[in-house]
Amino acid sequence: MRAHPVVAVAILILVGVGVKLTFFSAPIAAAGVSSTKTVSIDVSGMHRAIKSLPAENFHDMTFVFSSGG
């Protein structure tokens, strides 16, 4: 029976991966309290500062259908 060595190798690989994950897992990172400061932006001031934005005109061919002729 040739299946027994294949099954034994597969079991050894699975056990090895399980042992590795158990004993060599990465530590859980913890963030400091000072890194969670809130940042606020005054959007209304940006809207007042912008008078007009540049625009680019292009020939939009999104819905072009053949005339069937």
PDB file of C-alpha atoms in Angstrom:
ATOM      1  CA  MET A   1       0.000   0.000   0.000  1.00  0.00           C
ATOM      2  CA  ARG A   2       1.560   3.254  -1.164  1.00  0.00           C
ATOM      3  CA  ALA A   3      -1.063   5.513   0.406  1.00  0.00           C
ATOM      4  CA  HIS A   4       0.254   5.089   3.951  1.00  0.00           C
ATOM      5  CA  PRO A   5       3.508   7.049   3.450  1.00  0.00           C
ATOM      6  CA  VAL A   6       1.622   9.833   1.651  1.00  0.00           C
ATOM      7  CA  VAL A   7      -0.906  10.092   4.469  1.00  0.00           C
ATOM      8  CA  ALA A   8       1.891  10.047   7.071  1.00  0.00           C
ATOM      9  CA  VAL A   9       3.736  12.898   5.298  1.00  0.00           C
ATOM     10  CA  ALA A  10       0.523  14.942   5.046  1.00  0.00           C
ATOM     11  CA  ILE A  11      -0.184  14.433   8.754  1.00  0.00           C
ATOM     12  CA  LEU A  12       3.363  15.436   9.678  1.00  0.00           C
ATOM     13  CA  ILE A  13       3.084  18.604   7.616  1.00  0.00           C
ATOM     14  CA  LEU A  14      -0.240  19.532   9.233  1.00  0.00           C
ATOM     15  CA  VAL A  15       1.098  18.856  12.737  1.00  0.00           C
ATOM     16  CA  GLY A  16       4.203  20.912  11.971  1.00  0.00           C
ATOM     17  CA  VAL A  17       2.152  23.868  10.771  1.00  0.00           C
ATOM     18  CA  GLY A  18      -0.057  23.631  13.859  1.00  0.00           C
ATOM     19  CA  VAL A  19       2.948  23.589  16.196  1.00  0.00           C
ATOM     20  CA  LYS A  20       4.504  26.541  14.363  1.00  0.00           C
ATOM     21  CA  LEU A  21       1.297  28.588  14.635  1.00  0.00           C
ATOM     22  CA  THR A  22       0.947  27.733  18.312  1.00  0.00           C
ATOM     23  CA  PHE A  23       4.446  28.533  19.517  1.00  0.00           C
ATOM     24  CA  PHE A  24       5.640  31.134  17.016  1.00  0.00           C
ATOM     25  CA  SER A  25       2.594  33.358  16.557  1.00  0.00           C
ATOM     26  CA  ALA A  26       3.140  37.088  16.104  1.00  0.00           C
ATOM     27  CA  PRO A  27       2.476  39.285  19.130  1.00  0.00           C
ATOM     28  CA  ILE A  28      -0.667  41.418  19.069  1.00  0.00           C
ATOM     29  CA  ALA A  29       0.148  45.071  18.387  1.00  0.00           C
ATOM     30  CA  ALA A  30      -1.306  47.668  20.723  1.00  0.00           C
ATOM     31  CA  ALA A  31      -1.696  51.313  19.789  1.00  0.00           C
ATOM     32  CA  GLY A  32      -0.830  54.036  22.223  1.00  0.00           C
ATOM     33  CA  VAL A  33      -3.498  56.440  23.469  1.00  0.00           C
ATOM     34  CA  SER A  34      -1.711  59.402  21.902  1.00  0.00           C
ATOM     35  CA  SER A  35      -2.037  57.928  18.412  1.00  0.00           C
ATOM     36  CA  THR A  36      -5.835  58.122  18.446  1.00  0.00           C
ATOM     37  CA  LYS A  37      -6.213  61.918  18.376  1.00  0.00           C
ATOM     38  CA  THR A  38      -9.060  63.204  16.253  1.00  0.00           C
ATOM     39  CA  VAL A  39      -8.356  65.446  13.292  1.00  0.00           C
ATOM     40  CA  SER A  40     -10.949  67.857  11.978  1.00  0.00           C
ATOM     41  CA  ILE A  41     -10.963  69.850   8.754  1.00  0.00           C
ATOM     42  CA  ASP A  42     -13.042  72.947   8.078  1.00  0.00           C
ATOM     43  CA  VAL A  43     -14.595  72.050   4.731  1.00  0.00           C
ATOM     44  CA  SER A  44     -16.692  75.224   4.512  1.00  0.00           C
ATOM     45  CA  GLY A  45     -13.505  77.300   4.488  1.00  0.00           C
ATOM     46  CA  MET A  46     -12.177  75.312   1.550  1.00  0.00           C
ATOM     47  CA  HIS A  47     -15.444  75.847  -0.353  1.00  0.00           C
ATOM     48  CA  ARG A  48     -15.245  79.602   0.218  1.00  0.00           C
ATOM     49  CA  ALA A  49     -11.618  79.752  -0.926  1.00  0.00           C
ATOM     50  CA  ILE A  50     -12.277  78.032  -4.267  1.00  0.00           C
ATOM     51  CA  LYS A  51     -13.893  80.411  -6.760  1.00  0.00           C
ATOM     52  CA  SER A  52     -13.984  78.192  -9.834  1.00  0.00           C
ATOM     53  CA  LEU A  53     -12.386  74.907 -10.725  1.00  0.00           C
ATOM     54  CA  PRO A  54     -10.880  74.216 -14.144  1.00  0.00           C
ATOM     55  CA  ALA A  55     -12.988  72.013 -16.403  1.00  0.00           C
ATOM     56  CA  GLU A  56     -11.977  69.853 -19.347  1.00  0.00           C
ATOM     57  CA  ASN A  57     -14.426  69.294 -22.157  1.00  0.00           C
ATOM     58  CA  PHE A  58     -14.283  66.048 -24.118  1.00  0.00           C
ATOM     59  CA  HIS A  59     -16.419  64.265 -26.689  1.00  0.00           C
ATOM     60  CA  ASP A  60     -18.272  61.637 -24.660  1.00  0.00           C
ATOM     61  CA  MET A  61     -18.989  58.514 -26.737  1.00  0.00           C
ATOM     62  CA  THR A  62     -20.349  56.384 -23.886  1.00  0.00           C
ATOM     63  CA  PHE A  63     -23.653  55.454 -25.543  1.00  0.00           C
ATOM     64  CA  VAL A  64     -22.985  55.286 -29.276  1.00  0.00           C
ATOM     65  CA  PHE A  65     -25.104  52.857 -31.285  1.00  0.00           C
ATOM     66  CA  SER A  66     -24.795  51.936 -34.925  1.00  0.00           C
ATOM     67  CA  SER A  67     -27.554  53.094 -37.252  1.00  0.00           C
ATOM     68  CA  GLY A  68     -27.890  49.579 -38.673  1.00  0.00           C
ATOM     69  CA  GLY A  69     -27.196  50.649 -42.218  1.00  0.00           C
TER      70      GLY A  69
END
